[in-house]
Amino acid sequence: MKKILFILLAASIIMGGCANYRNIEVVGADVASVSVVSLNAVQIVVKLKVDNPTNATFEIVGADGSIKKGGNEFAVVSQVAAQQKCTIPPGSPSVAEIALRVELTDPFSIFAGGIKLDQLTADVVIKVKQGALTRKLKVKDMPAGDLVKQIKF
């Protein structure tokens, strides 16, 4: 009987401490730096403003997505392996830096129709992990024109 009570108490403490993990969200993003990789790819460092209301530190373990131009895929976004861990500290909103590679899927579309920044949107999935707990932060149809304006070579 004591064993069952101990297991139930331990499970309730663990689940109670992780109750807010679903409330982790990306509230903003800024471009910190840009480097050209090839004619159709750049590597950018993005400062993510993340609200982490939990009492735990999370690690960003993956990110991928796409940038769309008028609803059609324009570029593919993927996380670049970092030398140090990218973490999201607990508590109030904080900033986490993440290195991303952005590769154009059709480079000729730039020349064909030009780019209207208000037509660019981003869909990105960021995987965060804390111990055995993994959460996907999804950003859908985020206006990407403001991020593109910040890119200066």
Phi, psi and omega in degrees: 000318180296323181296317180294317178298320179296316180296316179296319179295315179297317180296320180291324177293315180297312181292325179293323179290338182256009186299327184270001185298335178289344182271002177292130180210152175276123183252354178182168179207144176223146177276124180267319179204160181222138172222138181281130179261315179205186180296334182240017181215145174228156172248127180236148172254122183249134174266110179270131172267115186239133175263114180242093183283000182277178176259014184242150174270130179252152178246135175281120184247357179183151176205136174202163180170202181211157172249131183247145177241109182062032179090348179258143181298128183249323181209155178252137181245133176215152181284141176265137179302127182259152179286330178239158182290143176260113186244155175244107182289159181285165175097218186293170180307140181222176181246131176236131179267137180222136179267128182233149173252128179245120183237126179293134178277330178220087184300333183287344179293337177295316182283327185291311186238359185071177180237123171257113188300332180287350178270350184274129174229156181237139170241117183226141174242123180246123179265126176242151185221143173218106185064235179270354183272123178239139181226141175256122175265117184254130175243117183245136174051039176286129177302121184259355180301320180295322177293320181294323178299329182284345183284118178231130182270000000 
